[in-house]
PDB file of C-alpha atoms in Angstrom:
ATOM      1  CA  MET A   1     -34.881  -1.192   3.636  1.00  0.00           C
ATOM      2  CA  ALA A   2     -31.796  -0.490   1.506  1.00  0.00           C
ATOM      3  CA  ASN A   3     -31.918  -1.589  -2.130  1.00  0.00           C
ATOM      4  CA  LYS A   4     -29.232  -3.638  -3.869  1.00  0.00           C
ATOM      5  CA  VAL A   5     -27.325  -0.599  -5.131  1.00  0.00           C
ATOM      6  CA  THR A   6     -27.146   0.909  -1.656  1.00  0.00           C
ATOM      7  CA  LEU A   7     -26.101  -2.426  -0.136  1.00  0.00           C
ATOM      8  CA  ALA A   8     -23.350  -2.814  -2.745  1.00  0.00           C
ATOM      9  CA  TYR A   9     -22.173   0.703  -1.911  1.00  0.00           C
ATOM     10  CA  MET A  10     -22.126  -0.068   1.813  1.00  0.00           C
ATOM     11  CA  VAL A  11     -20.123  -3.268   1.266  1.00  0.00           C
ATOM     12  CA  SER A  12     -17.584  -1.487  -0.945  1.00  0.00           C
ATOM     13  CA  ASP A  13     -17.414   1.345   1.589  1.00  0.00           C
ATOM     14  CA  PHE A  14     -16.612  -1.179   4.331  1.00  0.00           C
ATOM     15  CA  LEU A  15     -13.890  -2.782   2.192  1.00  0.00           C
ATOM     16  CA  PHE A  16     -12.523   0.675   1.409  1.00  0.00           C
ATOM     17  CA  VAL A  17     -12.100   1.616   5.072  1.00  0.00           C
ATOM     18  CA  LEU A  18     -10.757  -1.884   5.805  1.00  0.00           C
ATOM     19  CA  MET A  19      -7.926  -1.230   3.340  1.00  0.00           C
ATOM     20  CA  GLY A  20      -7.207   1.994   5.222  1.00  0.00           C
ATOM     21  CA  ILE A  21      -6.980   0.040   8.484  1.00  0.00           C
ATOM     22  CA  PHE A  22      -4.574  -2.456   6.900  1.00  0.00           C
ATOM     23  CA  MET A  23      -2.377   0.325   5.526  1.00  0.00           C
ATOM     24  CA  LEU A  24      -2.271   2.150   8.859  1.00  0.00           C
ATOM     25  CA  ALA A  25      -1.533  -1.015  10.840  1.00  0.00           C
ATOM     26  CA  PHE A  26       1.224  -2.073   8.438  1.00  0.00           C
ATOM     27  CA  SER A  27       2.860   1.371   8.447  1.00  0.00           C
ATOM     28  CA  ILE A  28       2.836   1.657  12.248  1.00  0.00           C
ATOM     29  CA  ILE A  29       4.101  -1.895  12.782  1.00  0.00           C
ATOM     30  CA  VAL A  30       6.932  -1.411  10.290  1.00  0.00           C
ATOM     31  CA  GLN A  31       7.889   1.915  11.872  1.00  0.00           C
ATOM     32  CA  ASN A  32       8.251   0.093  15.195  1.00  0.00           C
ATOM     33  CA  ILE A  33      10.355  -2.827  13.923  1.00  0.00           C
ATOM     34  CA  GLN A  34      12.481  -1.324  11.139  1.00  0.00           C
ATOM     35  CA  PHE A  35      15.356  -0.483  13.490  1.00  0.00           C
ATOM     36  CA  GLU A  36      15.254  -3.671  15.561  1.00  0.00           C
ATOM     37  CA  GLU A  37      18.526  -5.520  16.073  1.00  0.00           C
ATOM     38  CA  PRO A  38      18.359  -8.379  13.523  1.00  0.00           C
ATOM     39  CA  THR A  39      19.063 -11.966  14.446  1.00  0.00           C
ATOM     40  CA  ASN A  40      19.611 -13.265  10.898  1.00  0.00           C
ATOM     41  CA  GLY A  41      20.509 -11.969   7.469  1.00  0.00           C
ATOM     42  CA  ARG A  42      16.990 -11.985   6.048  1.00  0.00           C
ATOM     43  CA  GLN A  43      15.717  -9.887   8.927  1.00  0.00           C
ATOM     44  CA  ALA A  44      18.652  -7.502   8.469  1.00  0.00           C
ATOM     45  CA  ALA A  45      17.937  -7.104   4.738  1.00  0.00           C
ATOM     46  CA  ARG A  46      14.210  -6.739   5.382  1.00  0.00           C
ATOM     47  CA  ASN A  47      14.779  -4.007   7.963  1.00  0.00           C
ATOM     48  CA  LEU A  48      16.998  -2.097   5.544  1.00  0.00           C
ATOM     49  CA  LEU A  49      14.253  -2.322   2.912  1.00  0.00           C
ATOM     50  CA  TYR A  50      11.663  -1.168   5.440  1.00  0.00           C
ATOM     51  CA  GLN A  51      13.735   1.935   6.140  1.00  0.00           C
ATOM     52  CA  ARG A  52      13.208   2.992   2.508  1.00  0.00           C
ATOM     53  CA  PHE A  53       9.426   2.563   2.588  1.00  0.00           C
ATOM     54  CA  PRO A  54       7.231   5.711   2.367  1.00  0.00           C
ATOM     55  CA  LEU A  55       5.636   4.936   5.731  1.00  0.00           C
ATOM     56  CA  THR A  56       4.634   8.519   6.524  1.00  0.00           C
ATOM     57  CA  ALA A  57       2.819   8.698   3.192  1.00  0.00           C
ATOM     58  CA  GLY A  58       1.051   5.431   4.021  1.00  0.00           C
ATOM     59  CA  ILE A  59      -0.124   6.755   7.380  1.00  0.00           C
ATOM     60  CA  ALA A  60      -1.295  10.018   5.794  1.00  0.00           C
ATOM     61  CA  ASN A  61      -3.208   8.128   3.122  1.00  0.00           C
ATOM     62  CA  SER A  62      -4.884   5.854   5.667  1.00  0.00           C
ATOM     63  CA  ILE A  63      -6.011   8.881   7.687  1.00  0.00           C
ATOM     64  CA  PHE A  64      -7.459  10.349   4.492  1.00  0.00           C
ATOM     65  CA  VAL A  65      -9.300   7.058   3.922  1.00  0.00           C
ATOM     66  CA  PHE A  66     -10.859   7.327   7.396  1.00  0.00           C
ATOM     67  CA  ALA A  67     -11.891  10.923   6.665  1.00  0.00           C
ATOM     68  CA  THR A  68     -13.482   9.750   3.408  1.00  0.00           C
ATOM     69  CA  PHE A  69     -15.355   7.020   5.249  1.00  0.00           C
ATOM     70  CA  LEU A  70     -16.763   9.564   7.708  1.00  0.00           C
ATOM     71  CA  VAL A  71     -17.971  11.661   4.769  1.00  0.00           C
ATOM     72  CA  THR A  72     -19.784   8.649   3.295  1.00  0.00           C
ATOM     73  CA  ILE A  73     -21.867   8.051   6.432  1.00  0.00           C
ATOM     74  CA  PRO A  74     -24.226  11.018   5.929  1.00  0.00           C
ATOM     75  CA  GLY A  75     -24.240  10.091   2.244  1.00  0.00           C
ATOM     76  CA  ILE A  76     -25.750   6.726   3.173  1.00  0.00           C
ATOM     77  CA  ILE A  77     -28.295   7.862   5.727  1.00  0.00           C
ATOM     78  CA  THR A  78     -29.510  10.980   3.885  1.00  0.00           C
ATOM     79  CA  PRO A  79     -30.917  11.261   0.345  1.00  0.00           C
ATOM     80  CA  ALA A  80     -28.632  14.189  -0.501  1.00  0.00           C
ATOM     81  CA  ARG A  81     -26.123  13.434  -3.247  1.00  0.00           C
ATOM     82  CA  ALA A  82     -23.566  16.066  -2.225  1.00  0.00           C
ATOM     83  CA  TRP A  83     -22.003  13.827   0.436  1.00  0.00           C
ATOM     84  CA  LEU A  84     -21.717  10.950  -2.034  1.00  0.00           C
ATOM     85  CA  LYS A  85     -20.048  13.192  -4.597  1.00  0.00           C
ATOM     86  CA  LEU A  86     -17.571  14.471  -2.014  1.00  0.00           C
ATOM     87  CA  GLY A  87     -16.830  10.914  -0.883  1.00  0.00           C
ATOM     88  CA  GLY A  88     -16.256   9.856  -4.485  1.00  0.00           C
ATOM     89  CA  VAL A  89     -13.822  12.715  -5.093  1.00  0.00           C
ATOM     90  CA  MET A  90     -11.923  11.931  -1.898  1.00  0.00           C
ATOM     91  CA  ALA A  91     -11.822   8.208  -2.746  1.00  0.00           C
ATOM     92  CA  THR A  92     -10.413   9.044  -6.179  1.00  0.00           C
ATOM     93  CA  PHE A  93      -7.679  11.140  -4.579  1.00  0.00           C
ATOM     94  CA  SER A  94      -6.891   8.298  -2.164  1.00  0.00           C
ATOM     95  CA  ALA A  95      -6.726   5.783  -5.031  1.00  0.00           C
ATOM     96  CA  ILE A  96      -4.269   8.009  -6.915  1.00  0.00           C
ATOM     97  CA  PHE A  97      -2.198   8.428  -3.744  1.00  0.00           C
ATOM     98  CA  SER A  98      -2.120   4.651  -3.202  1.00  0.00           C
ATOM     99  CA  MET A  99      -1.150   4.074  -6.835  1.00  0.00           C
ATOM    100  CA  ILE A 100       1.762   6.495  -6.472  1.00  0.00           C
ATOM    101  CA  ILE A 101       2.958   4.565  -3.410  1.00  0.00           C
ATOM    102  CA  GLY A 102       2.635   1.280  -5.303  1.00  0.00           C
ATOM    103  CA  LEU A 103       4.512   2.682  -8.302  1.00  0.00           C
ATOM    104  CA  TYR A 104       7.271   3.957  -6.019  1.00  0.00           C
ATOM    105  CA  LEU A 105       7.709   0.480  -4.537  1.00  0.00           C
ATOM    106  CA  TRP A 106       7.625  -1.101  -7.992  1.00  0.00           C
ATOM    107  CA  ILE A 107      10.276   1.283  -9.300  1.00  0.00           C
ATOM    108  CA  THR A 108      12.553   0.377  -6.376  1.00  0.00           C
ATOM    109  CA  THR A 109      12.544  -3.245  -7.605  1.00  0.00           C
ATOM    110  CA  LEU A 110      14.064  -2.056 -10.890  1.00  0.00           C
ATOM    111  CA  LYS A 111      17.179  -0.680  -9.190  1.00  0.00           C
ATOM    112  CA  THR A 112      17.465  -2.727  -6.013  1.00  0.00           C
ATOM    113  CA  LYS A 113      21.010  -3.918  -6.697  1.00  0.00           C
ATOM    114  CA  GLY A 114      22.484  -0.441  -7.041  1.00  0.00           C
ATOM    115  CA  ASP A 115      20.361   1.179  -4.332  1.00  0.00           C
ATOM    116  CA  PHE A 116      21.168  -1.503  -1.760  1.00  0.00           C
ATOM    117  CA  ALA A 117      24.946  -1.099  -2.178  1.00  0.00           C
ATOM    118  CA  PRO A 118      25.275   2.093  -0.063  1.00  0.00           C
ATOM    119  CA  LEU A 119      22.996   0.539   2.555  1.00  0.00           C
ATOM    120  CA  TRP A 120      25.300  -2.485   2.724  1.00  0.00           C
ATOM    121  CA  MET A 121      28.405  -0.329   3.042  1.00  0.00           C
ATOM    122  CA  ALA A 122      26.828   1.712   5.849  1.00  0.00           C
ATOM    123  CA  GLN A 123      26.238  -1.385   8.003  1.00  0.00           C
ATOM    124  CA  THR A 124      28.465  -2.640  10.777  1.00  0.00           C
ATOM    125  CA  ALA A 125      30.595  -5.730  10.271  1.00  0.00           C
ATOM    126  CA  ALA A 126      28.168  -7.670  12.482  1.00  0.00           C
ATOM    127  CA  ILE A 127      25.201  -6.912  10.202  1.00  0.00           C
ATOM    128  CA  GLN A 128      27.216  -7.726   7.085  1.00  0.00           C
ATOM    129  CA  ASP A 129      28.288 -10.957   8.760  1.00  0.00           C
ATOM    130  CA  LEU A 130      24.633 -11.928   9.306  1.00  0.00           C
ATOM    131  CA  MET A 131      23.757 -11.295   5.657  1.00  0.00           C
ATOM    132  CA  GLU A 132      26.827 -13.115   4.341  1.00  0.00           C
ATOM    133  CA  THR A 133      26.054 -16.128   6.513  1.00  0.00           C
ATOM    134  CA  THR A 134      22.351 -16.268   5.642  1.00  0.00           C
ATOM    135  CA  PHE A 135      22.735 -15.682   1.906  1.00  0.00           C
ATOM    136  CA  GLN A 136      25.972 -17.697   1.616  1.00  0.00           C
ATOM    137  CA  CYS A 137      27.990 -14.966  -0.070  1.00  0.00           C
ATOM    138  CA  CYS A 138      31.043 -12.789   0.476  1.00  0.00           C
ATOM    139  CA  GLY A 139      31.211  -9.021   0.065  1.00  0.00           C
ATOM    140  CA  TYR A 140      28.517  -7.229  -1.889  1.00  0.00           C
ATOM    141  CA  PHE A 141      29.381  -7.067  -5.586  1.00  0.00           C
ATOM    142  CA  ASN A 142      32.164  -9.565  -4.951  1.00  0.00           C
ATOM    143  CA  SER A 143      34.489 -10.552  -2.104  1.00  0.00           C
ATOM    144  CA  SER A 144      36.614  -7.433  -2.506  1.00  0.00           C
ATOM    145  CA  SER A 145      34.009  -4.827  -3.463  1.00  0.00           C
ATOM    146  CA  PRO A 146      33.509  -4.000  -0.685  1.00  0.00           C
ATOM    147  CA  ALA A 147      35.759  -6.285   1.307  1.00  0.00           C
ATOM    148  CA  PHE A 148      34.097  -9.312   2.889  1.00  0.00           C
ATOM    149  CA  VAL A 149      33.746  -9.895   6.615  1.00  0.00           C
ATOM    150  CA  THR A 150      35.702 -12.872   7.875  1.00  0.00           C
ATOM    151  CA  ASN A 151      33.349 -15.586   9.147  1.00  0.00           C
ATOM    152  CA  PRO A 152      32.762 -19.337   8.652  1.00  0.00           C
ATOM    153  CA  THR A 153      31.205 -18.615   5.249  1.00  0.00           C
ATOM    154  CA  CYS A 154      34.147 -16.461   4.162  1.00  0.00           C
ATOM    155  CA  PRO A 155      37.096 -17.728   6.237  1.00  0.00           C
ATOM    156  CA  SER A 156      39.895 -16.432   3.986  1.00  0.00           C
ATOM    157  CA  PRO A 157      40.467 -14.294   0.883  1.00  0.00           C
ATOM    158  CA  ALA A 158      40.997 -17.423  -1.222  1.00  0.00           C
ATOM    159  CA  ALA A 159      37.770 -19.033  -0.019  1.00  0.00           C
ATOM    160  CA  ALA A 160      35.846 -15.771  -0.294  1.00  0.00           C
ATOM    161  CA  ALA A 161      36.988 -15.298  -3.901  1.00  0.00           C
ATOM    162  CA  LEU A 162      35.250 -18.564  -4.805  1.00  0.00           C
ATOM    163  CA  MET A 163      31.930 -17.351  -3.340  1.00  0.00           C
ATOM    164  CA  ARG A 164      29.418 -15.147  -5.102  1.00  0.00           C
ATOM    165  CA  GLY A 165      28.849 -11.568  -3.984  1.00  0.00           C
ATOM    166  CA  CYS A 166      25.790 -10.845  -1.872  1.00  0.00           C
ATOM    167  CA  ALA A 167      24.237  -8.475  -4.417  1.00  0.00           C
ATOM    168  CA  THR A 168      22.531 -11.237  -6.421  1.00  0.00           C
ATOM    169  CA  PRO A 169      20.862 -13.212  -3.580  1.00  0.00           C
ATOM    170  CA  ILE A 170      19.902 -10.077  -1.662  1.00  0.00           C
ATOM    171  CA  THR A 171      18.439  -8.493  -4.810  1.00  0.00           C
ATOM    172  CA  SER A 172      16.435 -11.655  -5.466  1.00  0.00           C
ATOM    173  CA  PHE A 173      15.152 -11.703  -1.874  1.00  0.00           C
ATOM    174  CA  ALA A 174      14.348  -7.981  -1.942  1.00  0.00           C
ATOM    175  CA  ASN A 175      12.473  -8.140  -5.254  1.00  0.00           C
ATOM    176  CA  ILE A 176      10.274 -11.034  -4.116  1.00  0.00           C
ATOM    177  CA  PHE A 177       9.587  -9.233  -0.850  1.00  0.00           C
ATOM    178  CA  LEU A 178       8.810  -5.921  -2.567  1.00  0.00           C
ATOM    179  CA  ASP A 179       6.662  -7.659  -5.200  1.00  0.00           C
ATOM    180  CA  ASP A 180       4.342  -8.887  -2.444  1.00  0.00           C
ATOM    181  CA  ILE A 181       4.115  -5.415  -0.915  1.00  0.00           C
ATOM    182  CA  PHE A 182       3.398  -3.402  -4.046  1.00  0.00           C
ATOM    183  CA  THR A 183       0.973  -6.085  -5.270  1.00  0.00           C
ATOM    184  CA  ALA A 184      -0.957  -5.617  -2.034  1.00  0.00           C
ATOM    185  CA  VAL A 185      -0.945  -1.846  -2.542  1.00  0.00           C
ATOM    186  CA  PHE A 186      -2.257  -2.215  -6.097  1.00  0.00           C
ATOM    187  CA  GLY A 187      -4.924  -4.541  -4.686  1.00  0.00           C
ATOM    188  CA  MET A 188      -5.986  -1.679  -2.418  1.00  0.00           C
ATOM    189  CA  VAL A 189      -6.209   0.552  -5.488  1.00  0.00           C
ATOM    190  CA  GLY A 190      -8.513  -2.070  -7.012  1.00  0.00           C
ATOM    191  CA  VAL A 191     -10.783  -1.892  -3.960  1.00  0.00           C
ATOM    192  CA  ASP A 192     -10.747   1.902  -4.258  1.00  0.00           C
ATOM    193  CA  ALA A 193     -11.820   1.589  -7.903  1.00  0.00           C
ATOM    194  CA  VAL A 194     -14.711  -0.707  -6.947  1.00  0.00           C
ATOM    195  CA  PHE A 195     -15.824   1.784  -4.307  1.00  0.00           C
ATOM    196  CA  ILE A 196     -15.655   4.664  -6.792  1.00  0.00           C
ATOM    197  CA  MET A 197     -17.784   2.697  -9.273  1.00  0.00           C
ATOM    198  CA  ALA A 198     -20.269   1.829  -6.521  1.00  0.00           C
ATOM    199  CA  THR A 199     -20.463   5.533  -5.675  1.00  0.00           C
ATOM    200  CA  ALA A 200     -21.181   6.384  -9.313  1.00  0.00           C
ATOM    201  CA  CYS A 201     -23.921   3.733  -9.453  1.00  0.00           C
ATOM    202  CA  LEU A 202     -25.564   4.991  -6.278  1.00  0.00           C
ATOM    203  CA  LEU A 203     -25.417   8.589  -7.498  1.00  0.00           C
ATOM    204  CA  LYS A 204     -27.072   7.568 -10.767  1.00  0.00           C
ATOM    205  CA  GLU A 205     -29.727   5.554  -8.923  1.00  0.00           C
ATOM    206  CA  ARG A 206     -30.557   8.452  -6.607  1.00  0.00           C
ATOM    207  CA  LYS A 207     -30.654  10.882  -9.510  1.00  0.00           C
ATOM    208  CA  GLU A 208     -33.148   8.633 -11.311  1.00  0.00           C
ATOM    209  CA  ARG A 209     -35.214   8.274  -8.166  1.00  0.00           C
ATOM    210  CA  GLU A 210     -35.251  12.047  -7.704  1.00  0.00           C
ATOM    211  CA  ARG A 211     -36.299  12.551 -11.335  1.00  0.00           C
ATOM    212  CA  PHE A 212     -39.200  10.140 -10.987  1.00  0.00           C
ATOM    213  CA  ARG A 213     -40.256  11.817  -7.751  1.00  0.00           C
ATOM    214  CA  HIS A 214     -40.393  15.166  -9.544  1.00  0.00           C
ATOM    215  CA  ILE A 215     -42.456  13.570 -12.310  1.00  0.00           C
ATOM    216  CA  ASP A 216     -44.857  12.117  -9.741  1.00  0.00           C
ATOM    217  CA  GLU A 217     -45.125  15.471  -7.993  1.00  0.00           C
ATOM    218  CA  LYS A 218     -45.958  17.207 -11.287  1.00  0.00           C
ATOM    219  CA  SER A 219     -48.482  14.498 -12.154  1.00  0.00           C
ATOM    220  CA  GLY A 220     -50.098  14.897  -8.755  1.00  0.00           C
ATOM    221  CA  ALA A 221     -50.226  18.660  -9.188  1.00  0.00           C
ATOM    222  CA  ARG A 222     -51.971  18.305 -12.568  1.00  0.00           C
ATOM    223  CA  GLY A 223     -54.414  15.790 -11.096  1.00  0.00           C
ATOM    224  CA  ALA A 224     -55.354  18.267  -8.414  1.00  0.00           C
ATOM    225  CA  PHE A 225     -56.627  20.615 -11.099  1.00  0.00           C
TER     226      PHE A 225
END
């Protein structure tokens, strides 16, 4: 029967691979929907943000998580510590990789307004129309920079001049959206850290057990004489 240290390791190992499943599922789903034709401005802005996500890196990291999990299986069922050490090293690499992804997403929130401007300008009038209507704004920085799209929200130059530019509401929406994503990624790093600590505890426990076994073997050998 597994002791408490081994059980804690197995639970953390399960949570570790679960985070890999979440990351893979999210990355694949986003890859499939990021170029969908939007039906409202929030969906349009979200899709443009998705197109800047490091999705390939997320998929690669999740695959590495699965590989790490496979390495931990013989580490659980055999007394050898080599598999546990390898799993711990791989988990540390995965945690660093996840942290880099999280930091990348966090950094994007610091310059969303400027980075989103070329994305806005590259969109068709129909997409800009959706975002202007949803966020109740005209143009991006203002109604003339770049020029607004005529719609019920911005029916004329005079009316559009009285409306705010879309940069502020879109930046606010994007930052809240990105905050949730990079917070989730940092949460995955936290799970990785717990798994790494559980690995260290199990390695220490097995080392102690091996030391006591050697002591018992030596004691038995002396007793035989």
